[in-house]
Amino acid sequence: MELIFEQAKKRQRMKSWIKGMLFLLPSIVLFGVFLFYPLLRTIYLSFFLTDASGETTVFVGWQNYMNIFTSPIFLQSMKSTFLFVLYTVPITVFISLFLAIIANEKLKGTGFFRTIFSSSMGISVAAASVFWLYLFNPTMGVLNRILEFFGMDAIGWLTNPDWALLAVSVTTIWMNIGFTFLILLGGLQSIDSYLYESADIDGAGYFYKLRRITIPMLSPTLFFVVTVTIINAFQTFGQIDILTQGGPQNETNLIVYSIYREAFVNYQFGSASAQAVVLFILILLMTALQFKFGERKVHYQ
């Protein structure tokens, strides 16, 4: 009798497992085709030399990795990428947080300003890059016209190695503010109002409530925003391709653009795959460090 009961339980568990796998099958197929297979294929190609069509020719082992880490162009790309992340992530989060706090106030016309602050989210990378391309134009761009109005020399925003990375960073900050602003605004609106009411009863000031209530209660959202913004910064490509094509003097040749140029311009798919694996490891490490050290300061309700 017990044997029959155990067999029935096993059959039931098997039916549940099969049913669960059927529900997961579409996701497994999509992840397998568009994520797992490309990842494994990239790792495989990174150990080979390839022809112009991407077919493997010679197994070289770790030579592709050794070559990129001794290449001045790739090392410059790594430096530019980390500088780009340092320029864009803190400023994007700070400005978005500032705007979200302002837009969360119960003031007349707040809805209009919420729409304005989040409007950049609805603009494609290509359209936004073309818009900034005109602003940065050395002869008829608005920015240089303003400098000339104040008696200052015009700047080659996208052609001067000292300014190009900063110019692309400003463009990226402007494009990312809309998404970051909306996420932070949603986090602010999810904070229970009774916390502020209790603080008002105790006579707490605005900045005390901001420091002791708003920021701690918003920390899960801030943690998410910082993590996503860092990952997106490492994966930046569109604005680089349109604004500078990696120049001048490789100052804006970020890792993703370097991978694109190595693969689809130089047709060195093995070297490009090695760079892609390095980028994957970098993002994985940055995300792991963020979870290890950043999550400690997160206050979950």
Short mmCIF file of C-alpha atoms in Angstrom, two decimals:
data_model
loop_
_atom_site.label_atom_id
_atom_site.label_comp_id
_atom_site.label_asym_id
_atom_site.label_seq_id
_atom_site.Cartn_x
_atom_site.Cartn_y
_atom_site.Cartn_z
CA MET A 1 0.00 0.00 0.00
CA GLU A 2 2.79 2.40 0.93
CA LEU A 3 4.61 1.48 -2.28
CA ILE A 4 1.55 2.39 -4.37
CA PHE A 5 1.21 5.68 -2.46
CA GLU A 6 4.89 6.56 -3.07
CA GLN A 7 4.56 5.76 -6.78
CA ALA A 8 1.48 7.97 -7.00
CA LYS A 9 3.39 10.84 -5.33
CA LYS A 10 6.29 10.37 -7.75
CA ARG A 11 3.92 10.45 -10.74
CA GLN A 12 2.30 13.62 -9.35
CA ARG A 13 5.67 15.29 -8.87
CA MET A 14 6.70 14.28 -12.39
CA LYS A 15 3.47 15.73 -13.83
CA SER A 16 4.04 18.98 -11.91
CA TRP A 17 7.66 19.15 -13.12
CA ILE A 18 6.63 18.56 -16.74
CA LYS A 19 3.87 21.16 -16.47
CA GLY A 20 6.31 23.67 -14.99
CA MET A 21 8.88 23.01 -17.74
CA LEU A 22 6.20 23.52 -20.40
CA PHE A 23 5.41 26.92 -18.92
CA LEU A 24 9.13 27.78 -18.87
CA LEU A 25 9.86 26.37 -22.34
CA PRO A 26 9.23 29.61 -24.32
CA SER A 27 11.57 31.54 -22.03
CA ILE A 28 14.19 28.78 -22.11
CA VAL A 29 14.11 28.73 -25.91
CA LEU A 30 14.39 32.52 -26.19
CA PHE A 31 17.20 32.74 -23.64
CA GLY A 32 18.98 29.81 -25.26
CA VAL A 33 18.83 31.26 -28.78
CA PHE A 34 19.50 34.92 -27.98
CA LEU A 35 21.61 34.75 -24.81
CA PHE A 36 23.23 31.41 -23.90
CA TYR A 37 24.25 30.34 -27.41
CA PRO A 38 25.78 33.75 -28.34
CA LEU A 39 27.65 33.78 -25.01
CA LEU A 40 29.09 30.30 -25.52
CA ARG A 41 29.86 31.06 -29.17
CA THR A 42 31.69 34.26 -28.18
CA ILE A 43 33.80 32.43 -25.61
CA TYR A 44 34.58 29.75 -28.22
CA LEU A 45 35.61 32.28 -30.88
CA SER A 46 37.86 34.14 -28.45
CA PHE A 47 40.33 31.23 -28.60
CA PHE A 48 40.59 31.22 -32.42
CA LEU A 49 41.68 33.27 -35.37
CA THR A 50 38.87 33.69 -37.89
CA ASP A 51 38.44 34.54 -41.55
CA ALA A 52 36.38 37.48 -42.87
CA SER A 53 33.17 35.44 -42.68
CA GLY A 54 33.70 34.61 -39.01
CA GLU A 55 34.68 30.97 -39.48
CA THR A 56 37.44 29.68 -37.23
CA THR A 57 40.82 28.98 -38.84
CA VAL A 58 43.58 28.56 -36.23
CA PHE A 59 43.34 27.74 -32.53
CA VAL A 60 45.51 30.27 -30.64
CA GLY A 61 44.44 29.65 -27.05
CA TRP A 62 44.95 32.69 -24.84
CA GLN A 63 46.85 34.64 -27.51
CA ASN A 64 43.88 36.88 -28.35
CA TYR A 65 43.61 37.90 -24.69
CA MET A 66 47.35 38.53 -24.48
CA ASN A 67 47.21 40.66 -27.62
CA ILE A 68 44.39 42.91 -26.45
CA PHE A 69 45.99 43.52 -23.05
CA THR A 70 49.21 44.59 -24.76
CA SER A 71 47.39 46.73 -27.32
CA PRO A 72 47.60 50.51 -26.64
CA ILE A 73 44.25 51.00 -28.39
CA PHE A 74 42.44 48.52 -26.15
CA LEU A 75 44.10 49.87 -23.01
CA GLN A 76 43.02 53.38 -24.04
CA SER A 77 39.53 51.98 -24.61
CA MET A 78 39.48 50.55 -21.08
CA LYS A 79 40.63 53.87 -19.62
CA SER A 80 38.05 55.85 -21.59
CA THR A 81 35.28 53.43 -20.57
CA PHE A 82 36.03 53.74 -16.85
CA LEU A 83 36.28 57.54 -17.14
CA PHE A 84 32.97 57.58 -19.02
CA VAL A 85 31.30 55.54 -16.26
CA LEU A 86 32.79 57.87 -13.64
CA TYR A 87 31.52 60.95 -15.48
CA THR A 88 28.01 59.76 -16.24
CA VAL A 89 26.75 57.54 -13.42
CA PRO A 90 27.06 59.83 -10.34
CA ILE A 91 25.86 62.95 -12.19
CA THR A 92 22.91 61.15 -13.79
CA VAL A 93 21.74 59.72 -10.46
CA PHE A 94 22.27 63.01 -8.59
CA ILE A 95 20.41 65.19 -11.12
CA SER A 96 17.59 62.64 -11.46
CA LEU A 97 17.22 62.42 -7.68
CA PHE A 98 17.14 66.20 -7.38
CA LEU A 99 14.47 66.49 -10.09
CA ALA A 100 12.45 63.62 -8.61
CA ILE A 101 12.41 65.24 -5.17
CA ILE A 102 11.23 68.52 -6.68
CA ALA A 103 8.58 66.83 -8.85
CA ASN A 104 7.30 64.85 -5.86
CA GLU A 105 6.27 68.03 -4.07
CA LYS A 106 2.54 68.82 -4.10
CA LEU A 107 2.78 72.06 -6.04
CA LYS A 108 0.72 73.59 -8.81
CA GLY A 109 1.95 72.59 -12.27
CA THR A 110 4.01 69.65 -11.03
CA GLY A 111 2.51 67.36 -13.68
CA PHE A 112 3.87 69.57 -16.46
CA PHE A 113 7.38 69.48 -15.05
CA ARG A 114 7.19 65.70 -14.54
CA THR A 115 6.43 65.38 -18.25
CA ILE A 116 9.32 67.68 -19.18
CA PHE A 117 11.81 65.91 -16.90
CA SER A 118 10.93 62.47 -18.28
CA SER A 119 10.62 63.54 -21.93
CA SER A 120 14.13 62.42 -22.89
CA MET A 121 13.04 58.84 -22.20
CA GLY A 122 10.83 58.90 -25.30
CA ILE A 123 13.62 59.99 -27.66
CA SER A 124 15.69 57.38 -29.45
CA VAL A 125 19.47 57.32 -29.10
CA ALA A 126 19.88 58.17 -32.80
CA ALA A 127 17.54 61.18 -32.68
CA ALA A 128 19.07 62.49 -29.46
CA SER A 129 22.59 62.07 -30.84
CA VAL A 130 21.73 64.00 -34.02
CA PHE A 131 20.20 66.76 -31.88
CA TRP A 132 23.40 67.05 -29.82
CA LEU A 133 25.49 66.79 -32.99
CA TYR A 134 24.02 70.12 -34.09
CA LEU A 135 24.53 71.66 -30.65
CA PHE A 136 28.22 70.63 -30.72
CA ASN A 137 28.78 71.86 -34.30
CA PRO A 138 32.01 73.92 -34.24
CA THR A 139 30.71 76.70 -36.54
CA MET A 140 26.94 76.98 -36.16
CA GLY A 141 26.37 75.06 -32.92
CA VAL A 142 24.44 76.81 -30.16
CA LEU A 143 27.06 76.04 -27.51
CA ASN A 144 29.87 77.75 -29.42
CA ARG A 145 27.58 80.66 -30.27
CA ILE A 146 27.03 81.17 -26.54
CA LEU A 147 30.79 81.05 -25.90
CA GLU A 148 31.40 83.60 -28.67
CA PHE A 149 28.70 85.85 -27.21
CA PHE A 150 30.68 85.99 -23.97
CA GLY A 151 33.93 86.63 -25.85
CA MET A 152 35.34 83.11 -25.44
CA ASP A 153 36.99 80.96 -28.10
CA ALA A 154 34.97 78.25 -29.82
CA ILE A 155 35.60 74.68 -28.68
CA GLY A 156 35.85 71.61 -30.89
CA TRP A 157 33.53 69.61 -28.66
CA LEU A 158 33.74 66.42 -30.71
CA THR A 159 37.11 66.97 -32.41
CA ASN A 160 39.26 68.06 -29.48
CA PRO A 161 40.64 65.08 -27.50
CA ASP A 162 40.37 67.10 -24.29
CA TRP A 163 36.62 67.69 -24.72
CA ALA A 164 35.24 64.79 -26.78
CA LEU A 165 34.68 62.30 -23.94
CA LEU A 166 33.14 65.02 -21.79
CA ALA A 167 30.81 66.03 -24.61
CA VAL A 168 29.64 62.45 -25.14
CA SER A 169 29.18 62.10 -21.37
CA VAL A 170 26.93 65.19 -21.28
CA THR A 171 24.87 63.74 -24.11
CA THR A 172 24.52 60.41 -22.29
CA ILE A 173 23.56 62.07 -19.01
CA TRP A 174 20.80 64.01 -20.77
CA MET A 175 19.48 60.86 -22.48
CA ASN A 176 19.47 58.77 -19.27
CA ILE A 177 17.87 61.32 -16.95
CA GLY A 178 14.31 60.60 -18.12
CA PHE A 179 14.35 56.88 -17.23
CA THR A 180 16.25 57.39 -13.97
CA PHE A 181 13.94 60.25 -12.97
CA LEU A 182 10.80 58.13 -13.48
CA ILE A 183 12.16 55.22 -11.44
CA LEU A 184 13.20 57.49 -8.56
CA LEU A 185 9.90 59.37 -8.66
CA GLY A 186 8.05 56.07 -8.39
CA GLY A 187 10.22 55.14 -5.42
CA LEU A 188 9.48 58.46 -3.71
CA GLN A 189 5.75 58.05 -4.19
CA SER A 190 5.86 54.58 -2.61
CA ILE A 191 7.14 55.95 0.72
CA ASP A 192 4.38 55.89 3.34
CA SER A 193 3.15 59.40 4.13
CA TYR A 194 2.66 58.59 7.82
CA LEU A 195 6.43 58.73 8.27
CA TYR A 196 6.45 62.37 7.21
CA GLU A 197 3.36 63.10 9.29
CA SER A 198 5.06 61.67 12.38
CA ALA A 199 8.16 63.76 11.64
CA ASP A 200 6.03 66.89 11.25
CA ILE A 201 4.44 66.26 14.63
CA ASP A 202 7.93 66.05 16.15
CA GLY A 203 8.84 69.34 14.50
CA ALA A 204 11.39 67.93 12.05
CA GLY A 205 12.61 70.24 9.30
CA TYR A 206 12.65 69.57 5.54
CA PHE A 207 16.30 68.60 5.25
CA TYR A 208 16.12 66.41 8.37
CA LYS A 209 13.22 64.48 6.80
CA LEU A 210 15.15 64.27 3.54
CA ARG A 211 18.22 62.84 5.30
CA ARG A 212 16.49 60.58 7.83
CA ILE A 213 13.36 59.43 5.94
CA THR A 214 13.49 60.04 2.20
CA ILE A 215 16.99 58.80 1.37
CA PRO A 216 16.89 55.68 3.64
CA MET A 217 13.44 54.66 2.40
CA LEU A 218 14.50 55.32 -1.20
CA SER A 219 17.70 53.28 -0.88
CA PRO A 220 16.34 50.11 -2.62
CA THR A 221 15.35 52.21 -5.63
CA LEU A 222 18.68 54.05 -5.58
CA PHE A 223 20.51 50.72 -5.45
CA PHE A 224 18.60 49.48 -8.49
CA VAL A 225 19.13 52.73 -10.40
CA VAL A 226 22.88 52.85 -9.72
CA THR A 227 23.34 49.20 -10.74
CA VAL A 228 21.39 49.58 -13.99
CA THR A 229 23.07 52.90 -14.84
CA ILE A 230 26.55 51.38 -14.40
CA ILE A 231 25.67 48.43 -16.65
CA ASN A 232 24.19 50.75 -19.30
CA ALA A 233 27.27 52.99 -19.17
CA PHE A 234 29.56 50.04 -19.88
CA GLN A 235 27.34 49.09 -22.84
CA THR A 236 27.16 52.53 -24.46
CA PHE A 237 27.39 52.41 -28.25
CA GLY A 238 24.82 54.44 -30.21
CA GLN A 239 25.90 57.96 -29.33
CA ILE A 240 29.56 57.06 -29.82
CA ASP A 241 28.87 55.73 -33.31
CA ILE A 242 26.93 58.83 -34.36
CA LEU A 243 28.91 61.58 -32.62
CA THR A 244 32.59 60.59 -32.75
CA GLN A 245 33.10 57.09 -34.23
CA GLY A 246 35.57 56.46 -31.41
CA GLY A 247 37.71 59.54 -32.10
CA PRO A 248 39.50 61.80 -31.81
CA GLN A 249 42.68 59.83 -31.09
CA ASN A 250 40.56 56.96 -29.64
CA GLU A 251 39.51 59.16 -26.71
CA THR A 252 35.88 58.03 -27.05
CA ASN A 253 36.61 54.52 -28.28
CA LEU A 254 34.66 52.79 -25.51
CA ILE A 255 34.84 49.01 -25.18
CA VAL A 256 31.58 48.23 -26.98
CA TYR A 257 32.53 50.45 -29.91
CA SER A 258 36.00 48.87 -29.93
CA ILE A 259 34.36 45.43 -30.17
CA TYR A 260 32.16 46.61 -33.04
CA ARG A 261 35.09 48.11 -34.95
CA GLU A 262 37.30 45.07 -34.40
CA ALA A 263 34.59 42.67 -35.58
CA PHE A 264 32.75 44.51 -38.36
CA VAL A 265 35.45 46.87 -39.66
CA ASN A 266 38.66 44.88 -39.19
CA TYR A 267 36.92 41.46 -39.39
CA GLN A 268 38.97 40.17 -36.45
CA PHE A 269 36.17 38.19 -34.80
CA GLY A 270 38.49 36.29 -32.47
CA SER A 271 39.96 39.47 -31.01
CA ALA A 272 36.52 41.09 -30.83
CA SER A 273 35.15 38.04 -28.99
CA ALA A 274 38.02 38.24 -26.48
CA GLN A 275 37.16 41.89 -25.85
CA ALA A 276 33.48 40.94 -25.43
CA VAL A 277 34.40 38.31 -22.83
CA VAL A 278 36.50 40.88 -20.96
CA LEU A 279 33.56 43.30 -21.01
CA PHE A 280 31.24 40.57 -19.69
CA ILE A 281 33.64 39.83 -16.83
CA LEU A 282 33.99 43.56 -16.05
CA ILE A 283 30.23 44.07 -15.85
CA LEU A 284 29.86 40.90 -13.77
CA LEU A 285 32.54 42.07 -11.33
CA MET A 286 31.12 45.59 -11.07
CA THR A 287 27.64 44.20 -10.41
CA ALA A 288 28.95 41.73 -7.82
CA LEU A 289 30.87 44.51 -6.02
CA GLN A 290 27.77 46.68 -6.12
CA PHE A 291 25.71 43.93 -4.47
CA LYS A 292 28.43 43.14 -1.93
CA PHE A 293 29.17 46.68 -0.73
CA GLY A 294 26.24 48.77 -1.94
CA GLU A 295 23.45 46.54 -0.66
CA ARG A 296 24.69 46.93 2.91
CA LYS A 297 23.36 50.47 2.94
CA VAL A 298 19.98 49.49 1.53
CA HIS A 299 17.09 49.79 3.98
CA TYR A 300 14.25 47.47 3.01
CA GLN A 301 10.86 48.23 4.47
#
